[in-house]
Amino acid sequence: MFGIAYRVLGSTAEAEDIVQDAWMRWQATDRSVVDNPSTRLATTTTRMCINFAQSAQSRRETYLGSWLSEPVDTSTDPMLGAERAEALKLAVLILLEKLPPTERAAYVLREAFDYSYRQIAEILQIEEANARQIITRARKHVTEERRIPVSADEQRRLLETFIAAAQKGDLAALEGLFAEEVVSFSDGGGIVRSAARVPVIGRERVAKFVAAFASHFWTGITLTWVETNGQASVLLLRQGAPSALATIDASAQGIDRIMWMLRPSKLAAVSTVKQTIR
């Protein structure tokens, strides 16, 4: 239930609220007339998420800066209860945010949890042919906007190399790591001054942006490896408290997306007990 809600909403707090409400509804249900409890719970959760996402969409449109899904610690459950982990990656969640809530939910049920088209149609109260159509449309959106990702080991290696170059402000090294149309997203919620208000796009522009704050951003920072959303990330600690989280999405062309989570309230779900880099 939480895995579905989180992927559709991108917020642990909102997902937890939905799960709690769905569970309370289940407690009040006459279970003698329910053939499949897990399907009933998934149906209730999904429909509640769609309704909530429709109301949340307008709030996110007025959000100051880039809105990123809240990172979740997946060190103990890399797929967050799903059959497949890909729909959990932050880069994929960015793309799913652009989809209508019903389309997003259908994609999550199919790609993350392997629900059949018939089951998805029943959950969403649509025809099976319509379910196939919207899932095909969602897949096309994701595949057209995202290149084939590198392996987990290569993603971690590129992230470590990127962090080292970013700390030095090494323009040439940074440009050498980036794909031509790399995008840097910064979520500071309008309260963190170092967060860019709009995505920074392009190899040279992103390299200059990252290098520009090298002299002060990293001062007094301890770096710690964490696993968020099924992939390697780096948590930045200042005086032992989480200050930011950085992760990347990469392909054979280089680093395609850099995601900086700078809003303190969105770092609460990330554990700090991991391998320290320095």
mmCIF file of C-alpha atoms in Angstrom:
data_model
loop_
_atom_site.group_PDB
_atom_site.id
_atom_site.type_symbol
_atom_site.label_atom_id
_atom_site.label_comp_id
_atom_site.label_asym_id
_atom_site.label_seq_id
_atom_site.Cartn_x
_atom_site.Cartn_y
_atom_site.Cartn_z
ATOM 1 C CA MET A 1 0.000 0.000 0.000
ATOM 2 C CA PHE A 2 2.727 2.478 0.929
ATOM 3 C CA GLY A 3 4.731 1.555 -2.169
ATOM 4 C CA ILE A 4 1.799 2.415 -4.427
ATOM 5 C CA ALA A 5 0.949 5.619 -2.566
ATOM 6 C CA TYR A 6 4.519 6.889 -2.455
ATOM 7 C CA ARG A 7 5.130 6.343 -6.172
ATOM 8 C CA VAL A 8 1.909 8.119 -7.115
ATOM 9 C CA LEU A 9 2.294 11.024 -4.665
ATOM 10 C CA GLY A 10 6.068 11.353 -4.204
ATOM 11 C CA SER A 11 5.705 12.205 -0.513
ATOM 12 C CA THR A 12 6.200 9.881 2.439
ATOM 13 C CA ALA A 13 3.958 11.924 4.748
ATOM 14 C CA GLU A 14 1.126 12.046 2.210
ATOM 15 C CA ALA A 15 1.570 8.348 1.413
ATOM 16 C CA GLU A 16 1.459 7.422 5.097
ATOM 17 C CA ASP A 17 -1.741 9.439 5.558
ATOM 18 C CA ILE A 18 -3.370 7.692 2.598
ATOM 19 C CA VAL A 19 -2.344 4.259 3.881
ATOM 20 C CA GLN A 20 -3.710 5.036 7.339
ATOM 21 C CA ASP A 21 -7.023 6.225 5.900
ATOM 22 C CA ALA A 22 -7.253 3.197 3.604
ATOM 23 C CA TRP A 23 -6.557 0.871 6.522
ATOM 24 C CA MET A 24 -9.248 2.534 8.637
ATOM 25 C CA ARG A 25 -11.730 2.028 5.799
ATOM 26 C CA TRP A 26 -10.669 -1.609 5.604
ATOM 27 C CA GLN A 27 -11.283 -2.052 9.326
ATOM 28 C CA ALA A 28 -14.858 -0.844 8.803
ATOM 29 C CA THR A 29 -15.438 -3.147 5.813
ATOM 30 C CA ASP A 30 -17.533 -6.313 5.968
ATOM 31 C CA ARG A 31 -14.730 -8.724 5.042
ATOM 32 C CA SER A 32 -17.092 -11.629 4.471
ATOM 33 C CA VAL A 33 -18.028 -10.101 1.101
ATOM 34 C CA VAL A 34 -14.428 -9.391 0.035
ATOM 35 C CA ASP A 35 -12.919 -12.058 -2.228
ATOM 36 C CA ASN A 36 -9.386 -10.639 -2.365
ATOM 37 C CA PRO A 37 -8.310 -8.394 0.540
ATOM 38 C CA SER A 38 -5.013 -7.315 -1.057
ATOM 39 C CA THR A 39 -6.792 -6.209 -4.237
ATOM 40 C CA ARG A 40 -9.409 -4.320 -2.216
ATOM 41 C CA LEU A 41 -6.678 -2.502 -0.259
ATOM 42 C CA ALA A 42 -4.756 -1.684 -3.440
ATOM 43 C CA THR A 43 -7.947 -0.403 -5.062
ATOM 44 C CA THR A 44 -8.832 1.830 -2.121
ATOM 45 C CA THR A 45 -5.278 3.143 -1.852
ATOM 46 C CA THR A 46 -4.976 3.864 -5.568
ATOM 47 C CA ARG A 47 -8.302 5.680 -5.848
ATOM 48 C CA MET A 48 -7.549 7.787 -2.781
ATOM 49 C CA CYS A 49 -4.132 8.653 -4.212
ATOM 50 C CA ILE A 50 -5.638 9.771 -7.520
ATOM 51 C CA ASN A 51 -8.128 12.026 -5.746
ATOM 52 C CA PHE A 52 -5.411 13.484 -3.536
ATOM 53 C CA ALA A 53 -2.991 13.962 -6.443
ATOM 54 C CA GLN A 54 -5.597 15.902 -8.395
ATOM 55 C CA SER A 55 -5.940 18.392 -5.541
ATOM 56 C CA ALA A 56 -2.174 18.502 -4.910
ATOM 57 C CA GLN A 57 -1.351 19.269 -8.541
ATOM 58 C CA SER A 58 -2.349 22.931 -8.295
ATOM 59 C CA ARG A 59 -0.244 23.368 -5.136
ATOM 60 C CA ARG A 60 2.818 21.936 -6.849
ATOM 61 C CA GLU A 61 2.321 24.231 -9.834
ATOM 62 C CA THR A 62 2.871 27.208 -7.499
ATOM 63 C CA TYR A 63 5.767 25.548 -5.626
ATOM 64 C CA LEU A 64 8.857 27.757 -5.466
ATOM 65 C CA GLY A 65 11.609 26.023 -7.429
ATOM 66 C CA SER A 66 11.715 22.462 -8.731
ATOM 67 C CA TRP A 67 9.425 20.024 -6.923
ATOM 68 C CA LEU A 68 11.163 16.678 -6.372
ATOM 69 C CA SER A 69 9.773 13.568 -4.747
ATOM 70 C CA GLU A 70 10.878 13.102 -1.171
ATOM 71 C CA PRO A 71 13.796 10.613 -1.071
ATOM 72 C CA VAL A 72 13.168 7.384 0.824
ATOM 73 C CA ASP A 73 15.751 5.079 2.372
ATOM 74 C CA THR A 74 15.623 1.777 0.477
ATOM 75 C CA SER A 75 18.664 0.118 2.040
ATOM 76 C CA THR A 76 16.495 -2.561 3.671
ATOM 77 C CA ASP A 77 13.955 -2.844 0.829
ATOM 78 C CA PRO A 78 15.542 -1.706 -2.475
ATOM 79 C CA MET A 79 12.263 -2.037 -4.401
ATOM 80 C CA LEU A 80 9.958 -0.717 -1.650
ATOM 81 C CA GLY A 81 7.687 -3.714 -1.793
ATOM 82 C CA ALA A 82 7.425 -3.836 -5.589
ATOM 83 C CA GLU A 83 8.128 -6.462 -8.223
ATOM 84 C CA ARG A 84 10.376 -4.041 -10.135
ATOM 85 C CA ALA A 85 12.363 -1.068 -8.839
ATOM 86 C CA GLU A 86 12.686 1.178 -11.898
ATOM 87 C CA ALA A 87 9.499 3.175 -11.214
ATOM 88 C CA LEU A 88 10.995 4.178 -7.856
ATOM 89 C CA LYS A 89 14.010 6.115 -9.192
ATOM 90 C CA LEU A 90 13.824 9.863 -8.611
ATOM 91 C CA ALA A 91 14.467 10.554 -12.293
ATOM 92 C CA VAL A 92 11.460 8.418 -13.244
ATOM 93 C CA LEU A 93 9.283 10.046 -10.576
ATOM 94 C CA ILE A 94 10.150 13.448 -12.082
ATOM 95 C CA LEU A 95 8.769 12.225 -15.395
ATOM 96 C CA LEU A 96 5.694 10.654 -13.798
ATOM 97 C CA GLU A 97 4.852 14.006 -12.180
ATOM 98 C CA LYS A 98 4.135 15.329 -15.673
ATOM 99 C CA LEU A 99 1.423 12.715 -16.223
ATOM 100 C CA PRO A 100 -2.228 13.019 -15.161
ATOM 101 C CA PRO A 101 -2.792 11.209 -11.820
ATOM 102 C CA THR A 102 -4.819 8.358 -13.357
ATOM 103 C CA GLU A 103 -2.150 7.712 -15.980
ATOM 104 C CA ARG A 104 0.560 7.851 -13.317
ATOM 105 C CA ALA A 105 -1.294 5.363 -11.121
ATOM 106 C CA ALA A 106 -1.830 2.967 -14.027
ATOM 107 C CA TYR A 107 1.874 3.093 -14.903
ATOM 108 C CA VAL A 108 2.881 2.416 -11.284
ATOM 109 C CA LEU A 109 0.521 -0.543 -10.929
ATOM 110 C CA ARG A 110 1.777 -2.109 -14.156
ATOM 111 C CA GLU A 111 5.490 -1.274 -14.133
ATOM 112 C CA ALA A 112 6.245 -1.498 -10.416
ATOM 113 C CA PHE A 113 3.747 -4.079 -9.174
ATOM 114 C CA ASP A 114 3.017 -6.114 -12.326
ATOM 115 C CA TYR A 115 -0.762 -5.849 -12.105
ATOM 116 C CA SER A 116 -2.587 -7.208 -15.136
ATOM 117 C CA TYR A 117 -4.400 -4.847 -17.486
ATOM 118 C CA ARG A 118 -7.680 -6.358 -16.336
ATOM 119 C CA GLN A 119 -6.868 -5.693 -12.677
ATOM 120 C CA ILE A 120 -5.793 -2.124 -13.445
ATOM 121 C CA ALA A 121 -8.981 -1.510 -15.404
ATOM 122 C CA GLU A 122 -11.061 -2.726 -12.452
ATOM 123 C CA ILE A 123 -9.119 -0.591 -9.967
ATOM 124 C CA LEU A 124 -9.425 2.529 -12.110
ATOM 125 C CA GLN A 125 -12.998 1.738 -13.185
ATOM 126 C CA ILE A 126 -12.199 1.937 -16.890
ATOM 127 C CA GLU A 127 -12.283 -0.455 -19.838
ATOM 128 C CA GLU A 128 -9.325 -2.818 -20.238
ATOM 129 C CA ALA A 129 -8.583 -1.370 -23.685
ATOM 130 C CA ASN A 130 -8.424 2.083 -22.124
ATOM 131 C CA ALA A 131 -6.048 0.810 -19.438
ATOM 132 C CA ARG A 132 -3.725 -0.581 -22.110
ATOM 133 C CA GLN A 133 -3.861 2.708 -23.986
ATOM 134 C CA ILE A 134 -2.961 4.959 -21.062
ATOM 135 C CA ILE A 135 -0.167 2.637 -19.897
ATOM 136 C CA THR A 136 1.275 2.587 -23.417
ATOM 137 C CA ARG A 137 1.114 6.387 -23.471
ATOM 138 C CA ALA A 138 2.827 6.633 -20.078
ATOM 139 C CA ARG A 139 5.569 4.198 -21.117
ATOM 140 C CA LYS A 140 6.190 6.209 -24.271
ATOM 141 C CA HIS A 141 6.528 9.382 -22.226
ATOM 142 C CA VAL A 142 9.081 7.808 -19.877
ATOM 143 C CA THR A 143 11.148 6.075 -22.573
ATOM 144 C CA GLU A 144 11.248 9.141 -24.815
ATOM 145 C CA GLU A 145 12.353 11.404 -21.969
ATOM 146 C CA ARG A 146 14.908 9.048 -20.390
ATOM 147 C CA ARG A 147 17.803 7.175 -21.957
ATOM 148 C CA ILE A 148 18.702 3.606 -20.983
ATOM 149 C CA PRO A 149 20.353 3.956 -17.554
ATOM 150 C CA VAL A 150 23.798 2.670 -16.658
ATOM 151 C CA SER A 151 24.320 -0.158 -14.161
ATOM 152 C CA ALA A 152 24.067 0.492 -10.424
ATOM 153 C CA ASP A 153 27.852 0.185 -10.023
ATOM 154 C CA GLU A 154 28.482 2.666 -12.835
ATOM 155 C CA GLN A 155 25.904 5.079 -11.445
ATOM 156 C CA ARG A 156 27.676 5.051 -8.085
ATOM 157 C CA ARG A 157 31.091 5.506 -9.721
ATOM 158 C CA LEU A 158 29.850 8.472 -11.738
ATOM 159 C CA LEU A 159 28.227 9.997 -8.664
ATOM 160 C CA GLU A 160 31.448 9.691 -6.660
ATOM 161 C CA THR A 161 33.467 11.212 -9.510
ATOM 162 C CA PHE A 162 30.920 14.012 -9.884
ATOM 163 C CA ILE A 163 31.013 14.867 -6.169
ATOM 164 C CA ALA A 164 34.826 15.032 -6.239
ATOM 165 C CA ALA A 165 34.787 17.350 -9.268
ATOM 166 C CA ALA A 166 32.014 19.474 -7.744
ATOM 167 C CA GLN A 167 33.968 19.974 -4.529
ATOM 168 C CA LYS A 168 36.983 21.191 -6.508
ATOM 169 C CA GLY A 169 34.909 23.315 -8.860
ATOM 170 C CA ASP A 170 36.696 21.603 -11.752
ATOM 171 C CA LEU A 171 34.867 22.854 -14.855
ATOM 172 C CA ALA A 172 36.640 20.578 -17.318
ATOM 173 C CA ALA A 173 36.056 17.472 -15.193
ATOM 174 C CA LEU A 174 32.398 18.346 -14.700
ATOM 175 C CA GLU A 175 31.794 18.946 -18.399
ATOM 176 C CA GLY A 176 33.503 15.631 -19.162
ATOM 177 C CA LEU A 177 30.975 13.811 -16.963
ATOM 178 C CA PHE A 178 27.841 15.422 -18.355
ATOM 179 C CA ALA A 179 25.626 14.505 -21.272
ATOM 180 C CA GLU A 180 25.093 17.434 -23.620
ATOM 181 C CA GLU A 181 21.557 18.181 -22.378
ATOM 182 C CA VAL A 182 22.159 17.443 -18.683
ATOM 183 C CA VAL A 183 19.606 18.986 -16.306
ATOM 184 C CA SER A 184 20.201 19.998 -12.683
ATOM 185 C CA PHE A 185 17.111 20.096 -10.436
ATOM 186 C CA SER A 186 17.258 21.785 -7.017
ATOM 187 C CA ASP A 187 14.414 21.456 -4.511
ATOM 188 C CA GLY A 188 14.751 24.041 -1.767
ATOM 189 C CA GLY A 189 11.053 24.776 -1.402
ATOM 190 C CA GLY A 190 11.731 28.495 -1.628
ATOM 191 C CA ILE A 191 13.472 28.493 1.765
ATOM 192 C CA VAL A 192 17.034 27.471 0.809
ATOM 193 C CA ARG A 193 18.946 30.275 -0.894
ATOM 194 C CA SER A 194 21.447 28.018 -2.675
ATOM 195 C CA ALA A 195 18.669 26.173 -4.549
ATOM 196 C CA ALA A 196 18.134 27.247 -8.156
ATOM 197 C CA ARG A 197 14.550 28.381 -8.743
ATOM 198 C CA VAL A 198 14.433 26.787 -12.208
ATOM 199 C CA PRO A 199 16.184 23.706 -13.644
ATOM 200 C CA VAL A 200 19.634 24.442 -15.073
ATOM 201 C CA ILE A 201 20.029 22.890 -18.530
ATOM 202 C CA GLY A 202 23.043 22.139 -20.719
ATOM 203 C CA ARG A 203 26.578 20.853 -20.168
ATOM 204 C CA GLU A 204 28.352 24.209 -19.878
ATOM 205 C CA ARG A 205 25.627 25.939 -17.866
ATOM 206 C CA VAL A 206 25.331 23.107 -15.338
ATOM 207 C CA ALA A 207 29.120 22.855 -14.960
ATOM 208 C CA LYS A 208 29.362 26.608 -14.295
ATOM 209 C CA PHE A 209 26.435 26.440 -11.879
ATOM 210 C CA VAL A 210 28.002 23.609 -9.857
ATOM 211 C CA ALA A 211 31.483 25.181 -9.915
ATOM 212 C CA ALA A 212 30.145 28.572 -8.822
ATOM 213 C CA PHE A 213 29.228 27.397 -5.319
ATOM 214 C CA ALA A 214 32.221 25.061 -4.810
ATOM 215 C CA SER A 215 34.104 27.534 -2.607
ATOM 216 C CA HIS A 216 31.396 27.772 0.070
ATOM 217 C CA PHE A 217 28.770 25.039 -0.386
ATOM 218 C CA TRP A 218 31.019 22.149 0.657
ATOM 219 C CA THR A 219 32.762 23.857 3.597
ATOM 220 C CA GLY A 220 32.200 21.980 6.857
ATOM 221 C CA ILE A 221 30.317 19.191 5.089
ATOM 222 C CA THR A 222 30.658 15.466 5.810
ATOM 223 C CA LEU A 223 29.598 13.163 2.993
ATOM 224 C CA THR A 224 27.803 9.879 3.622
ATOM 225 C CA TRP A 225 26.673 7.188 1.191
ATOM 226 C CA VAL A 226 22.988 6.339 1.424
ATOM 227 C CA GLU A 227 20.680 4.267 -0.732
ATOM 228 C CA THR A 228 17.594 6.217 -1.723
ATOM 229 C CA ASN A 229 14.920 5.146 -4.163
ATOM 230 C CA GLY A 230 16.892 2.047 -5.099
ATOM 231 C CA GLN A 231 20.159 3.747 -6.068
ATOM 232 C CA ALA A 232 23.290 5.326 -4.615
ATOM 233 C CA SER A 233 23.001 8.864 -3.275
ATOM 234 C CA VAL A 234 25.196 11.119 -1.186
ATOM 235 C CA LEU A 235 23.873 12.725 1.986
ATOM 236 C CA LEU A 236 25.535 15.970 3.024
ATOM 237 C CA LEU A 237 25.781 16.483 6.769
ATOM 238 C CA ARG A 238 26.593 19.766 8.469
ATOM 239 C CA GLN A 239 27.426 19.415 12.167
ATOM 240 C CA GLY A 240 25.859 15.962 12.059
ATOM 241 C CA ALA A 241 22.508 17.137 10.676
ATOM 242 C CA PRO A 242 21.287 16.430 7.127
ATOM 243 C CA SER A 243 21.855 19.485 4.938
ATOM 244 C CA ALA A 244 21.248 18.136 1.432
ATOM 245 C CA LEU A 245 21.093 14.997 -0.659
ATOM 246 C CA ALA A 246 22.507 14.569 -4.152
ATOM 247 C CA THR A 247 21.975 11.810 -6.676
ATOM 248 C CA ILE A 248 22.211 11.386 -10.432
ATOM 249 C CA ASP A 249 20.637 9.601 -13.359
ATOM 250 C CA ALA A 250 23.113 8.552 -16.047
ATOM 251 C CA SER A 251 23.280 6.816 -19.408
ATOM 252 C CA ALA A 252 26.018 5.880 -21.878
ATOM 253 C CA GLN A 253 26.096 9.576 -22.877
ATOM 254 C CA GLY A 254 27.027 10.640 -19.332
ATOM 255 C CA ILE A 255 25.142 12.170 -16.424
ATOM 256 C CA ASP A 256 21.681 13.168 -17.671
ATOM 257 C CA ARG A 257 20.113 14.493 -14.480
ATOM 258 C CA ILE A 258 21.415 15.804 -11.182
ATOM 259 C CA MET A 259 18.937 15.998 -8.334
ATOM 260 C CA TRP A 260 19.660 18.140 -5.283
ATOM 261 C CA MET A 261 17.283 17.796 -2.349
ATOM 262 C CA LEU A 262 17.904 20.821 -0.134
ATOM 263 C CA ARG A 263 14.627 21.243 1.708
ATOM 264 C CA PRO A 264 15.199 20.007 5.303
ATOM 265 C CA SER A 265 11.682 18.606 5.761
ATOM 266 C CA LYS A 266 12.184 16.303 2.763
ATOM 267 C CA LEU A 267 15.317 14.700 4.234
ATOM 268 C CA ALA A 268 13.633 13.204 7.295
ATOM 269 C CA ALA A 269 13.122 9.763 5.748
ATOM 270 C CA VAL A 270 16.803 9.261 4.888
ATOM 271 C CA SER A 271 18.961 7.306 7.336
ATOM 272 C CA THR A 272 22.423 8.678 8.150
ATOM 273 C CA VAL A 273 23.975 5.468 9.442
ATOM 274 C CA LYS A 274 25.920 4.489 6.345
ATOM 275 C CA GLN A 275 29.444 4.565 4.927
ATOM 276 C CA THR A 276 31.147 7.947 5.379
ATOM 277 C CA ILE A 277 33.113 9.199 2.373
ATOM 278 C CA ARG A 278 35.188 11.695 4.273
#
